[in-house]
Structures are given as C-alpha cells and as structure tokens.
CSV table of C-alpha atoms in Angstrom, one decimal:
chain,number,residue,atom,x,y,z
A,1,UNK,CA,101.3,97.7,24.2
A,2,UNK,CA,101.9,93.8,24.5
A,3,UNK,CA,105.3,94.5,26.2
A,4,UNK,CA,103.9,96.9,28.8
A,5,UNK,CA,103.3,95.8,32.4
A,6,UNK,CA,99.9,96.2,34.0
A,7,UNK,CA,101.4,99.0,35.9
A,8,UNK,CA,102.3,100.9,32.8
A,9,UNK,CA,99.0,100.4,31.4
A,10,UNK,CA,97.2,101.7,34.1
A,11,UNK,CA,99.4,104.7,34.1
A,12,UNK,CA,98.6,105.3,30.5
A,13,UNK,CA,94.8,104.7,31.2
A,14,UNK,CA,95.2,107.5,33.7
A,15,UNK,CA,96.4,109.6,30.8
A,16,UNK,CA,93.2,108.6,28.8
A,17,UNK,CA,95.2,106.3,26.4
A,18,UNK,CA,92.5,104.0,24.8
A,19,UNK,CA,94.7,101.4,23.5
A,20,UNK,CA,96.1,100.7,26.9
A,21,UNK,CA,92.7,99.8,28.2
A,22,UNK,CA,91.9,97.7,25.2
A,23,UNK,CA,95.1,95.7,26.2
A,24,UNK,CA,94.0,95.3,29.7
A,25,UNK,CA,90.7,94.1,28.5
A,26,UNK,CA,92.5,91.5,26.3
A,27,UNK,CA,94.5,90.5,29.2
A,28,UNK,CA,91.8,90.2,31.9
A,29,UNK,CA,88.5,89.8,30.4
A,30,UNK,CA,88.5,86.0,30.5
A,31,UNK,CA,89.0,86.2,34.3
A,32,UNK,CA,86.6,88.9,34.9
A,33,UNK,CA,84.0,87.3,32.6
A,34,UNK,CA,84.3,83.9,34.2
A,35,UNK,CA,84.3,85.4,37.6
A,36,UNK,CA,81.0,87.5,37.0
A,37,UNK,CA,79.5,84.5,35.1
A,38,UNK,CA,79.6,82.4,38.4
A,39,UNK,CA,78.5,85.5,40.6
A,40,UNK,CA,75.4,86.1,38.4
A,41,UNK,CA,74.8,82.4,38.2
A,42,UNK,CA,75.1,82.3,34.4
A,43,UNK,CA,73.3,85.4,33.7
A,44,UNK,CA,75.0,86.6,30.5
A,45,UNK,CA,73.2,90.1,30.5
A,46,UNK,CA,74.3,90.6,34.1
A,47,UNK,CA,77.8,89.4,33.3
A,48,UNK,CA,78.0,91.9,30.6
A,49,UNK,CA,76.8,94.7,32.6
A,50,UNK,CA,79.5,93.9,35.3
A,51,UNK,CA,82.3,93.5,32.7
A,52,UNK,CA,81.2,96.9,31.3
A,53,UNK,CA,81.3,98.5,34.9
A,54,UNK,CA,84.6,96.9,35.7
A,55,UNK,CA,86.5,98.3,32.6
A,56,UNK,CA,84.6,101.7,33.0
A,57,UNK,CA,85.9,101.8,36.5
A,58,UNK,CA,89.4,101.2,35.3
A,59,UNK,CA,89.0,104.0,32.6
A,60,UNK,CA,87.7,106.5,34.9
A,61,UNK,CA,89.8,105.7,38.2
A,62,UNK,CA,92.2,108.3,39.4
A,63,UNK,CA,94.4,105.8,41.2
A,64,UNK,CA,97.6,104.5,40.1
A,65,UNK,CA,98.2,100.8,40.4
A,66,UNK,CA,101.4,99.8,42.2
A,67,UNK,CA,102.5,96.3,42.1
A,68,UNK,CA,103.5,96.5,45.7
A,69,UNK,CA,100.2,96.8,46.6
A,70,UNK,CA,99.5,93.1,45.3
A,71,UNK,CA,98.6,91.3,42.1
A,72,UNK,CA,96.7,93.2,39.5
A,73,UNK,CA,94.5,90.1,38.9
A,74,UNK,CA,93.4,90.3,42.7
A,75,UNK,CA,92.8,93.9,42.4
A,76,UNK,CA,90.6,93.5,39.3
A,77,UNK,CA,88.7,90.7,41.0
A,78,UNK,CA,88.0,92.6,44.0
A,79,UNK,CA,86.6,95.5,41.8
A,80,UNK,CA,84.4,92.8,39.9
A,81,UNK,CA,83.1,91.3,42.9
A,82,UNK,CA,82.2,94.6,44.6
A,83,UNK,CA,80.3,95.9,41.5
A,84,UNK,CA,78.6,92.5,41.0
A,85,UNK,CA,77.5,92.4,44.7
A,86,UNK,CA,76.4,96.0,44.4
A,87,UNK,CA,74.3,95.1,41.3
A,88,UNK,CA,72.9,91.9,42.9
A,89,UNK,CA,71.9,93.6,46.1
A,90,UNK,CA,70.2,96.5,44.2
A,91,UNK,CA,68.1,94.1,42.5
A,92,UNK,CA,67.3,92.2,45.9
A,93,UNK,CA,66.4,95.9,47.0
A,94,UNK,CA,68.4,95.3,50.1
A,95,UNK,CA,70.6,98.2,51.4
A,96,UNK,CA,74.0,98.0,50.1
A,97,UNK,CA,76.9,97.3,52.4
A,98,UNK,CA,79.6,97.4,49.8
A,99,UNK,CA,81.6,100.5,49.8
A,100,UNK,CA,83.2,100.3,46.5
A,101,UNK,CA,86.5,102.1,46.0
A,102,UNK,CA,87.5,102.3,49.6
A,103,UNK,CA,87.4,98.4,49.9
A,104,UNK,CA,89.1,97.7,46.6
A,105,UNK,CA,92.1,99.6,47.7
A,106,UNK,CA,92.5,98.8,51.4
A,107,UNK,CA,92.0,95.1,50.7
A,108,UNK,CA,95.3,95.5,48.5
A,109,UNK,CA,97.5,97.1,51.0
A,110,UNK,CA,100.5,95.8,52.7
A,111,UNK,CA,100.5,92.7,50.4
A,112,UNK,CA,103.7,90.9,49.6
A,113,UNK,CA,104.3,90.5,45.9
A,114,UNK,CA,105.2,87.0,46.0
A,115,UNK,CA,102.0,85.3,46.7
A,116,UNK,CA,100.4,82.1,45.5
A,117,UNK,CA,98.6,83.0,42.4
A,118,UNK,CA,102.1,84.2,41.1
A,119,UNK,CA,103.6,80.8,41.5
A,120,UNK,CA,100.9,78.5,40.2
A,121,UNK,CA,98.5,78.6,37.2
A,122,UNK,CA,94.8,79.6,37.9
A,123,UNK,CA,93.7,76.0,37.1
A,124,UNK,CA,95.9,74.7,39.6
A,125,UNK,CA,94.8,77.2,42.2
A,126,UNK,CA,91.1,76.2,41.4
A,127,UNK,CA,91.9,72.5,41.9
A,128,UNK,CA,93.6,73.4,45.3
A,129,UNK,CA,90.6,75.4,46.4
A,130,UNK,CA,88.4,72.5,45.6
A,131,UNK,CA,90.4,70.3,47.5
A,132,UNK,CA,90.7,72.5,50.5
A,133,UNK,CA,87.0,72.9,50.3
A,134,UNK,CA,86.5,69.2,51.0
A,135,UNK,CA,87.8,69.7,54.4
A,136,UNK,CA,85.3,72.2,55.3
A,137,UNK,CA,82.1,71.1,57.1
A,138,UNK,CA,78.8,71.7,55.6
A,139,UNK,CA,78.0,74.9,57.5
A,140,UNK,CA,81.4,76.3,56.6
A,141,UNK,CA,81.0,75.5,53.0
A,142,UNK,CA,77.6,77.1,53.2
A,143,UNK,CA,79.0,80.2,54.8
A,144,UNK,CA,81.7,80.7,52.0
A,145,UNK,CA,79.0,80.4,49.4
A,146,UNK,CA,76.5,82.8,50.8
A,147,UNK,CA,79.4,85.1,51.8
A,148,UNK,CA,81.7,85.0,49.0
A,149,UNK,CA,79.4,84.0,46.0
A,150,UNK,CA,76.1,85.2,47.0
A,151,UNK,CA,77.1,88.6,48.5
A,152,UNK,CA,75.2,88.2,51.9
A,153,UNK,CA,76.5,90.3,54.8
A,154,UNK,CA,77.7,88.3,57.9
A,155,UNK,CA,74.6,89.5,59.8
A,156,UNK,CA,72.3,88.6,57.1
A,157,UNK,CA,73.8,85.0,57.3
A,158,UNK,CA,73.5,85.0,61.1
A,159,UNK,CA,69.7,85.6,60.6
A,160,UNK,CA,69.5,83.0,57.8
A,161,UNK,CA,71.3,80.5,59.9
A,162,UNK,CA,69.5,81.4,63.1
A,163,UNK,CA,72.7,81.9,65.0
A,164,UNK,CA,74.3,84.8,67.0
A,165,UNK,CA,76.5,87.0,64.9
A,166,UNK,CA,79.6,86.1,67.1
A,167,UNK,CA,79.0,82.5,66.2
A,168,UNK,CA,79.0,83.3,62.3
A,169,UNK,CA,82.0,85.5,62.8
A,170,UNK,CA,84.0,82.7,64.5
A,171,UNK,CA,82.7,80.3,62.0
A,172,UNK,CA,84.3,82.4,59.3
A,173,UNK,CA,87.5,82.7,61.1
A,174,UNK,CA,87.8,78.8,61.4
A,175,UNK,CA,86.8,78.4,57.9
A,176,UNK,CA,89.5,80.8,56.5
A,177,UNK,CA,92.1,79.3,58.7
A,178,UNK,CA,91.3,75.8,57.4
A,179,UNK,CA,91.4,76.9,53.9
A,180,UNK,CA,94.7,78.7,54.6
A,181,UNK,CA,96.3,75.7,56.0
A,182,UNK,CA,95.3,73.5,53.1
A,183,UNK,CA,96.4,76.0,50.4
A,184,UNK,CA,99.7,76.2,52.1
A,185,UNK,CA,100.1,72.5,52.1
A,186,UNK,CA,99.3,72.0,48.4
A,187,UNK,CA,101.8,74.9,47.5
A,188,UNK,CA,104.7,73.7,49.3
A,189,UNK,CA,104.0,76.2,52.3
A,190,UNK,CA,102.8,79.8,51.9
A,191,UNK,CA,104.5,81.3,55.0
A,192,UNK,CA,101.8,81.9,57.4
A,193,UNK,CA,101.4,85.4,58.8
A,194,UNK,CA,104.2,87.0,57.0
B,1,UNK,CA,91.0,93.8,73.4
B,2,UNK,CA,89.4,90.4,72.9
B,3,UNK,CA,86.4,92.4,71.4
B,4,UNK,CA,88.7,93.9,68.8
B,5,UNK,CA,90.3,90.7,67.9
B,6,UNK,CA,86.8,89.4,67.0
B,7,UNK,CA,86.7,91.9,64.3
B,8,UNK,CA,89.5,90.4,62.5
B,9,UNK,CA,87.4,88.3,60.1
B,10,UNK,CA,85.1,91.2,59.5
B,11,UNK,CA,88.1,93.4,58.6
B,12,UNK,CA,89.3,90.8,56.2
B,13,UNK,CA,86.1,90.6,54.3
B,14,UNK,CA,85.7,94.3,54.2
B,15,UNK,CA,82.6,94.5,56.4
B,16,UNK,CA,83.6,97.0,59.1
B,17,UNK,CA,82.4,100.5,58.9
B,18,UNK,CA,85.0,103.2,58.2
B,19,UNK,CA,85.3,103.9,62.0
B,20,UNK,CA,85.5,100.3,63.0
B,21,UNK,CA,88.2,99.9,60.4
B,22,UNK,CA,90.4,102.7,61.6
B,23,UNK,CA,89.9,101.5,65.2
B,24,UNK,CA,90.9,97.9,64.1
B,25,UNK,CA,94.1,99.2,62.3
B,26,UNK,CA,95.0,101.0,65.3
B,27,UNK,CA,94.5,97.8,67.2
B,28,UNK,CA,96.7,96.1,64.7
B,29,UNK,CA,99.6,98.1,65.8
B,30,UNK,CA,99.4,96.8,69.3
B,31,UNK,CA,98.2,93.1,68.8
B,32,UNK,CA,100.7,90.8,67.6
B,33,UNK,CA,98.3,87.9,67.0
B,34,UNK,CA,96.1,89.9,64.8
B,35,UNK,CA,98.9,91.3,62.8
B,36,UNK,CA,100.3,87.8,62.3
B,37,UNK,CA,96.9,86.5,61.1
B,38,UNK,CA,95.8,89.4,59.1
B,39,UNK,CA,97.8,89.1,55.8
B,40,UNK,CA,97.6,85.4,55.2
B,41,UNK,CA,93.9,85.3,55.9
B,42,UNK,CA,93.4,88.2,53.5
B,43,UNK,CA,95.4,86.1,50.9
B,44,UNK,CA,93.0,83.2,51.6
B,45,UNK,CA,90.0,85.3,51.1
B,46,UNK,CA,91.2,86.6,47.7
B,47,UNK,CA,92.1,83.1,46.7
B,48,UNK,CA,88.5,82.0,46.7
B,49,UNK,CA,88.0,84.1,43.5
B,50,UNK,CA,89.9,81.5,41.6
B,51,UNK,CA,87.3,79.0,42.3
B,52,UNK,CA,85.8,79.5,39.0
B,53,UNK,CA,85.3,77.7,35.7
B,54,UNK,CA,87.1,79.4,32.9
B,55,UNK,CA,84.4,80.6,30.4
B,56,UNK,CA,84.8,81.6,26.9
B,57,UNK,CA,84.2,85.3,26.2
B,58,UNK,CA,81.7,86.3,23.5
B,59,UNK,CA,83.8,87.7,20.6
B,60,UNK,CA,81.3,90.7,20.5
B,61,UNK,CA,81.7,91.7,23.8
B,62,UNK,CA,84.9,93.7,23.5
B,63,UNK,CA,83.1,96.2,21.0
B,64,UNK,CA,80.0,96.5,23.3
B,65,UNK,CA,82.2,97.3,26.4
B,66,UNK,CA,84.3,99.7,24.5
B,67,UNK,CA,81.3,101.3,22.9
B,68,UNK,CA,79.7,101.6,26.4
B,69,UNK,CA,82.9,103.2,27.9
B,70,UNK,CA,83.5,105.6,25.1
B,71,UNK,CA,80.1,106.7,24.5
B,72,UNK,CA,80.2,108.0,28.1
B,73,UNK,CA,82.5,110.7,26.5
B,74,UNK,CA,80.6,111.9,23.4
B,75,UNK,CA,83.1,114.9,22.8
B,76,UNK,CA,85.8,112.4,22.0
B,77,UNK,CA,83.7,110.3,19.9
B,78,UNK,CA,82.8,113.5,18.1
B,79,UNK,CA,86.4,114.3,17.6
B,80,UNK,CA,86.9,110.9,16.2
B,81,UNK,CA,83.9,111.5,13.8
B,82,UNK,CA,85.5,114.7,12.8
B,83,UNK,CA,88.9,112.9,12.1
B,84,UNK,CA,87.3,110.3,10.0
B,85,UNK,CA,85.4,113.0,8.1
B,86,UNK,CA,88.7,114.6,7.3
B,87,UNK,CA,89.8,111.7,6.1
B,88,UNK,CA,86.9,111.1,3.6
B,89,UNK,CA,88.4,112.4,0.6
B,90,UNK,CA,85.2,111.8,-1.6
B,91,UNK,CA,83.5,114.7,0.1
B,92,UNK,CA,83.8,118.1,-1.6
B,93,UNK,CA,85.6,120.6,0.3
B,94,UNK,CA,82.5,122.9,0.8
B,95,UNK,CA,80.6,119.8,2.2
B,96,UNK,CA,83.5,119.0,4.6
B,97,UNK,CA,83.7,122.8,5.7
B,98,UNK,CA,79.9,122.8,6.5
B,99,UNK,CA,80.0,119.6,8.5
B,100,UNK,CA,83.0,120.8,10.3
B,101,UNK,CA,81.2,123.9,11.3
B,102,UNK,CA,78.3,122.0,12.5
B,103,UNK,CA,80.4,119.6,14.3
B,104,UNK,CA,82.3,122.4,15.9
B,105,UNK,CA,79.1,124.0,17.1
B,106,UNK,CA,78.0,120.6,18.5
B,107,UNK,CA,81.3,120.3,20.0
B,108,UNK,CA,81.1,123.4,21.6
B,109,UNK,CA,77.6,122.7,23.1
B,110,UNK,CA,78.9,119.2,24.2
B,111,UNK,CA,82.1,120.7,25.8
B,112,UNK,CA,80.0,123.0,27.8
B,113,UNK,CA,78.0,120.0,28.9
B,114,UNK,CA,80.8,117.9,29.4
B,115,UNK,CA,82.4,120.2,31.6
B,116,UNK,CA,79.4,120.0,34.0
B,117,UNK,CA,79.1,116.3,33.4
B,118,UNK,CA,82.9,116.0,33.9
B,119,UNK,CA,82.8,118.0,37.1
B,120,UNK,CA,79.8,115.8,38.4
B,121,UNK,CA,81.5,112.8,37.2
B,122,UNK,CA,84.8,113.9,38.9
B,123,UNK,CA,83.0,114.7,42.1
B,124,UNK,CA,81.0,111.5,42.0
B,125,UNK,CA,84.2,109.5,41.5
B,126,UNK,CA,86.5,111.5,43.8
B,127,UNK,CA,83.8,111.4,46.7
B,128,UNK,CA,81.8,108.5,47.5
B,129,UNK,CA,78.5,109.1,49.4
B,130,UNK,CA,80.6,108.0,52.5
B,131,UNK,CA,83.5,110.5,51.8
B,132,UNK,CA,81.1,113.3,51.0
B,133,UNK,CA,79.5,112.3,54.4
B,134,UNK,CA,82.9,112.5,56.1
B,135,UNK,CA,83.7,115.8,54.3
B,136,UNK,CA,80.3,117.4,55.5
B,137,UNK,CA,81.2,116.3,58.9
B,138,UNK,CA,84.6,117.8,58.8
B,139,UNK,CA,83.3,120.9,57.5
B,140,UNK,CA,80.8,121.1,60.2
B,141,UNK,CA,83.6,120.2,62.6
B,142,UNK,CA,85.7,123.0,61.4
B,143,UNK,CA,82.9,125.6,61.5
B,144,UNK,CA,82.2,124.1,65.1
B,145,UNK,CA,85.7,124.7,66.1
B,146,UNK,CA,85.8,128.2,64.8
B,147,UNK,CA,82.8,128.8,66.7
B,148,UNK,CA,84.2,127.3,70.0
B,149,UNK,CA,87.4,129.2,69.4
B,150,UNK,CA,85.6,132.3,69.1
B,151,UNK,CA,83.6,131.8,72.2
B,152,UNK,CA,86.8,130.7,73.8
B,153,UNK,CA,88.5,134.1,72.9
B,154,UNK,CA,85.4,135.9,74.4
B,155,UNK,CA,85.8,134.0,77.5
B,156,UNK,CA,89.4,134.8,77.6
B,157,UNK,CA,88.7,138.5,77.2
B,158,UNK,CA,86.0,138.4,80.0
B,159,UNK,CA,88.6,136.5,82.2
B,160,UNK,CA,91.3,139.0,81.5
B,161,UNK,CA,89.0,141.7,82.5
B,162,UNK,CA,88.1,140.0,85.5
B,163,UNK,CA,91.7,139.4,86.2
B,164,UNK,CA,92.6,143.1,85.7
B,165,UNK,CA,89.4,144.2,87.5
B,166,UNK,CA,90.8,142.7,90.9
B,167,UNK,CA,89.9,145.4,93.4
B,168,UNK,CA,92.9,147.5,94.7
B,169,UNK,CA,93.1,150.0,97.6
B,170,UNK,CA,95.2,152.9,96.0
B,171,UNK,CA,94.7,155.2,98.9
B,172,UNK,CA,93.4,155.2,102.3
B,173,UNK,CA,92.2,158.3,104.5
B,174,UNK,CA,91.6,158.7,108.4
B,175,UNK,CA,88.4,160.5,109.2
B,176,UNK,CA,88.4,162.5,112.5
B,177,UNK,CA,85.4,163.8,114.1
B,178,UNK,CA,84.7,167.5,114.7
B,179,UNK,CA,82.3,169.7,116.5
B,180,UNK,CA,79.1,167.8,117.4
B,181,UNK,CA,80.3,164.7,116.0
B,182,UNK,CA,83.7,164.9,118.0
B,183,UNK,CA,83.6,161.3,119.0
B,184,UNK,CA,82.9,159.9,115.5
B,185,UNK,CA,85.8,158.5,113.3
B,186,UNK,CA,86.0,156.5,110.2
B,187,UNK,CA,88.1,155.7,107.2
B,188,UNK,CA,87.8,156.3,103.5
B,189,UNK,CA,89.3,154.0,100.8
B,190,UNK,CA,89.9,154.8,97.3
B,191,UNK,CA,89.5,151.6,95.3
B,192,UNK,CA,90.4,150.7,91.6
B,193,UNK,CA,88.2,148.2,90.0
B,194,UNK,CA,89.5,147.6,86.5
B,195,UNK,CA,88.8,150.9,85.0
B,196,UNK,CA,86.6,152.3,87.8
B,197,UNK,CA,87.4,154.2,90.8
B,198,UNK,CA,85.3,153.7,94.0
B,199,UNK,CA,85.3,155.6,97.0
B,200,UNK,CA,84.3,153.6,100.3
B,201,UNK,CA,83.5,155.7,103.3
B,202,UNK,CA,83.1,153.6,106.7
B,203,UNK,CA,82.0,155.8,109.7
B,204,UNK,CA,81.2,155.0,113.1
B,205,UNK,CA,79.8,156.6,116.3
B,206,UNK,CA,78.0,159.0,114.2
B,207,UNK,CA,75.3,161.1,116.1
B,208,UNK,CA,72.1,160.1,114.9
B,209,UNK,CA,70.4,162.2,112.2
B,210,UNK,CA,66.9,164.0,112.6
B,211,UNK,CA,64.3,164.2,109.9
B,212,UNK,CA,65.7,164.9,106.5
B,213,UNK,CA,69.3,165.4,108.0
B,214,UNK,CA,72.1,163.5,106.0
B,215,UNK,CA,75.7,163.2,106.4
B,216,UNK,CA,77.1,164.5,103.0
B,217,UNK,CA,80.5,163.5,101.8
B,218,UNK,CA,82.7,166.2,99.9
B,219,UNK,CA,85.8,165.8,97.8
B,220,UNK,CA,88.0,169.0,98.2
B,221,UNK,CA,90.6,170.0,95.5
B,222,UNK,CA,92.2,173.4,95.8
B,223,UNK,CA,89.2,174.9,97.7
B,224,UNK,CA,86.5,173.4,95.4
B,225,UNK,CA,84.0,171.0,96.6
B,226,UNK,CA,82.3,168.3,95.0
B,227,UNK,CA,79.6,166.1,96.5
B,228,UNK,CA,80.2,162.3,96.6
B,229,UNK,CA,77.1,161.3,98.0
B,230,UNK,CA,75.0,161.2,101.3
B,231,UNK,CA,74.6,158.5,104.0
B,232,UNK,CA,72.4,157.9,107.1
B,233,UNK,CA,73.9,156.1,109.9
B,234,UNK,CA,72.2,153.1,111.4
B,235,UNK,CA,70.7,153.2,114.9
B,236,UNK,CA,74.2,152.2,116.3
B,237,UNK,CA,75.8,155.2,114.7
B,238,UNK,CA,77.6,153.2,111.9
B,239,UNK,CA,77.5,154.4,108.2
B,240,UNK,CA,78.7,153.1,105.0
B,241,UNK,CA,78.8,154.8,101.7
B,242,UNK,CA,80.1,153.7,98.4
B,243,UNK,CA,80.4,156.1,95.3
B,244,UNK,CA,81.7,155.5,91.9
B,245,UNK,CA,83.8,158.4,90.9
B,246,UNK,CA,84.4,159.8,87.3
B,247,UNK,CA,87.7,158.5,86.2
B,248,UNK,CA,89.8,161.7,85.9
B,249,UNK,CA,88.6,163.0,89.3
B,250,UNK,CA,91.3,164.0,91.7
B,251,UNK,CA,90.9,165.3,95.1
B,252,UNK,CA,93.3,166.0,98.1
B,253,UNK,CA,90.8,165.8,101.0
B,254,UNK,CA,87.5,164.6,102.3
B,255,UNK,CA,85.1,166.5,104.3
B,256,UNK,CA,81.8,165.4,105.8
B,257,UNK,CA,79.0,167.8,106.7
B,258,UNK,CA,75.7,167.3,108.3
B,259,UNK,CA,73.2,168.6,106.0
B,260,UNK,CA,69.6,169.7,106.8
B,261,UNK,CA,68.4,168.4,103.5
B,262,UNK,CA,69.8,165.8,100.9
B,263,UNK,CA,71.4,166.6,97.5
B,264,UNK,CA,72.8,169.9,98.2
B,265,UNK,CA,75.5,171.1,95.6
B,266,UNK,CA,77.2,173.2,98.2
B,267,UNK,CA,77.5,172.5,101.9
B,268,UNK,CA,75.0,174.3,104.0
B,269,UNK,CA,75.6,172.5,107.3
B,270,UNK,CA,78.6,172.2,109.8
B,271,UNK,CA,81.6,170.1,109.0
B,272,UNK,CA,81.6,167.1,111.3
B,273,UNK,CA,84.2,164.9,110.0
B,274,UNK,CA,87.3,165.3,107.9
B,275,UNK,CA,90.8,164.2,106.7
B,276,UNK,CA,92.4,167.0,108.4
C-alpha cells in the first residue's frame, strides 16, 4: 500500500479495497483534520464529523481520480471545504449554496500538474500566504475570511458589508489578483494564466 | 461580454448556478482575457486552504472514522464477523454451525435490505438533487418533444391533405339552351377536390320559374338518368348549382329539365338545356 500512488489507491477504493482507504487516511488525515479544525473554529466534534464525511465520500465515490486533473491534496481539501460549509450552513439554517460533487470536480478541471504546492512544503506555503495577506487591505482580508473560512456567499457578504454585489465581486477579483502576484514572487514566478 | 467577464470570480469560487457556469465556460472559449486569468486565479483560490496551523490528529480518530464508514455496510461487517467466527477454534462445531445458520439468515435479510439501501444510496450518490432536477427537466423535455413531434406529424398530414385537395377541373361541358329556354346557355365543370368529385353548373339567361317550378340537372349514362340537384335562377336569369357526386359515379352527358315540382326522381318536364 505504501508504495502505491494516490491514483492507484483511489482505483482500489473504487473496488472496495479497505486497506487502500486506510492508507489514504494515513496520508491525508492531518491535512484534512487541520483544515476542518480551522473551518469549525476548533470544534473537535464537528471536525470529527467532517473527517468522517470526507472519507466516507472517498469510499463511496464512483469517480476515478486522475492526476492530470490536479493535485490530490487540493481535491480532498475542496471536498473537505464543501462538506464543512454544508454542515456550517445547515446549522445556521441557511439554504445551502454548495453543490457538493459537482463543484469538487469542476474545480479540478484543466489544472496543470506542476503547481505550487508540489514545489514547496505546506509550511512554506502557509508562510507565503500569510505574507501575501499582509498586502491586502482590511476589507479584502475580511472578504477572504468570510468567503473562504466562514462559508458566506458573495451575496451574503454584500449584505453584511452593505455594498452592491458588483462591488464585492470586483473586490474579490482584486484580492485574488494581489494574492496571486505575491505567491508568484515568493515562489520564483508561477506562470500567470498558463 | 463585459457582463460575462464579471462572472469570472464567481466561477472561480464555484458560486455560479449550473446554467451560468455552462454559459461562462462557453464565454471562456471566446474570451482571451478570462481564459488567461482563470487557471492562475483558481490556483490562488485553492492555495488559501494551506493557510492552516497543522494539528495533531487524535489517535482514536482512525478507528472512529473506519467504524463510521464500515457500519454503513452492515453486510460486510457481518461477513467479517462470520470469518472471525470461523477462526474461533474453541467453539464446538455444532455451535459454529448454528451460529453460521443464524448469520446466514440475518445476512439474507440484510442483503435484501442492503440491495434497496444500496440502490437508494447509489441513486443518491449518482444523482444530486440538482441532477435529479435536470433529469426530470430532460425527461419532461423528451415527452414534450414527442408530443410536439406527434402534433407536427398531424399537421403534416393535414397539410398534405390540403395540398392534395387543391381543386382541379377534370372536365368541362358546354350547355346549350333548347325549346323554351333557347336563349339560355351555361357551362358545367367537373372538379376534383382531393378525394371528392364536385359538379358545378353555371347557367345564364334562364327563363324565370313560376311557383314550384325548378330546373333539375340530370346526369346521363347509357340512357339512364340520375338527378344531380335542382336550382332556381335569380331575377336576372342566372343560376349556379354545386353538387357533390359519389366517387364512382360516371356519366357522359348532362341534361337540364324544367320540372313542375322539385325532387323528382325521373324527369316530368321538358328538356331546356343539354350538352348535346
């Protein structure tokens, strides 16, 4: 199991091979757990619920993972975020906007394999993100927080901020562009818009 | 165009509806600017997930997660139980056999249930509420298409009928006046309208009729006469009559008599017009 690639493991999981699931768990649980822990603001019970749902999803998915679609870590994090936000929104009794399976896959499409996370370690990435975030204005930082980590939709944020949706949309665009520019500086130039 | 470029950020974060997403993906084909931006901004969005403190995972979590997943599939855990039981050599054979029988019965029940559950789970997993909705819309669409296709076919049949039912003159007759209507004249037309045969008689300068008198049209074939109808001229002496004829009716000549009363089966009055 240890020598198998993520792709091979997912193929085995599709054939209901339990040890393959356990191996994937060993590889990715730390990432999924840490990420969920932040999303739930440190709620260990909810974190456990999310982790269970993520690996159940892996166990029951009929999709095969193809490395050309992108990094496995990104895929599992996308699943994790969608599940977490779904759970958070259900608790807030807000109608869910997240379409689970669909989003997880389309977000992975057309991705080049040689992306940043493969070149540097997670900790280095984290450092870079925090440095890049320092170049964001206060409203831009708030936007990323509400949107990415709190799971608010753009229109909800527009209401919270009492700004037109168009303003929030362009604020998001600006924010992503700034972050991209600083990421690429730190990593010696990720090609833009390849 | 501008409007669609604005959707770039919503596309990146996955907040577009399916429709909007499809539209935006079509827009991507034609919009260089968006195409250049989309991949690197998606990557940026995904990198945000690494802004996380690494946590130590509780040791007990793995067992909990695996239990959670594999309890979903009770049949499987029963099979595992059975295997464990088989290995248990301390049990007497009778006891094992008994247990196995019970297990198999339970397993049978569970299998039945788990087929249903499996189907439901399969459907649930294969079809999100969204895709169920889309499927429903598609199915309705297909039914709609069949229906409109059916309607269209009917329309075509009607149109074909109409096209084939263009009126054609298949034969014309000159009618000459005789006797007391010597100055009268007229024409007869045999028309085909689709599958129908229609005789049109158009007469002029007819002497006016008195009381119950009518002009009656006879179709002649080998000396036999058959009535085709009657007409009364207007004050100017013009008279028109149309008559729908039986399909297989054939005749050689037309004769018109002035009858003292309408609806005679054989001519009683004088012949006043004819084809010959």
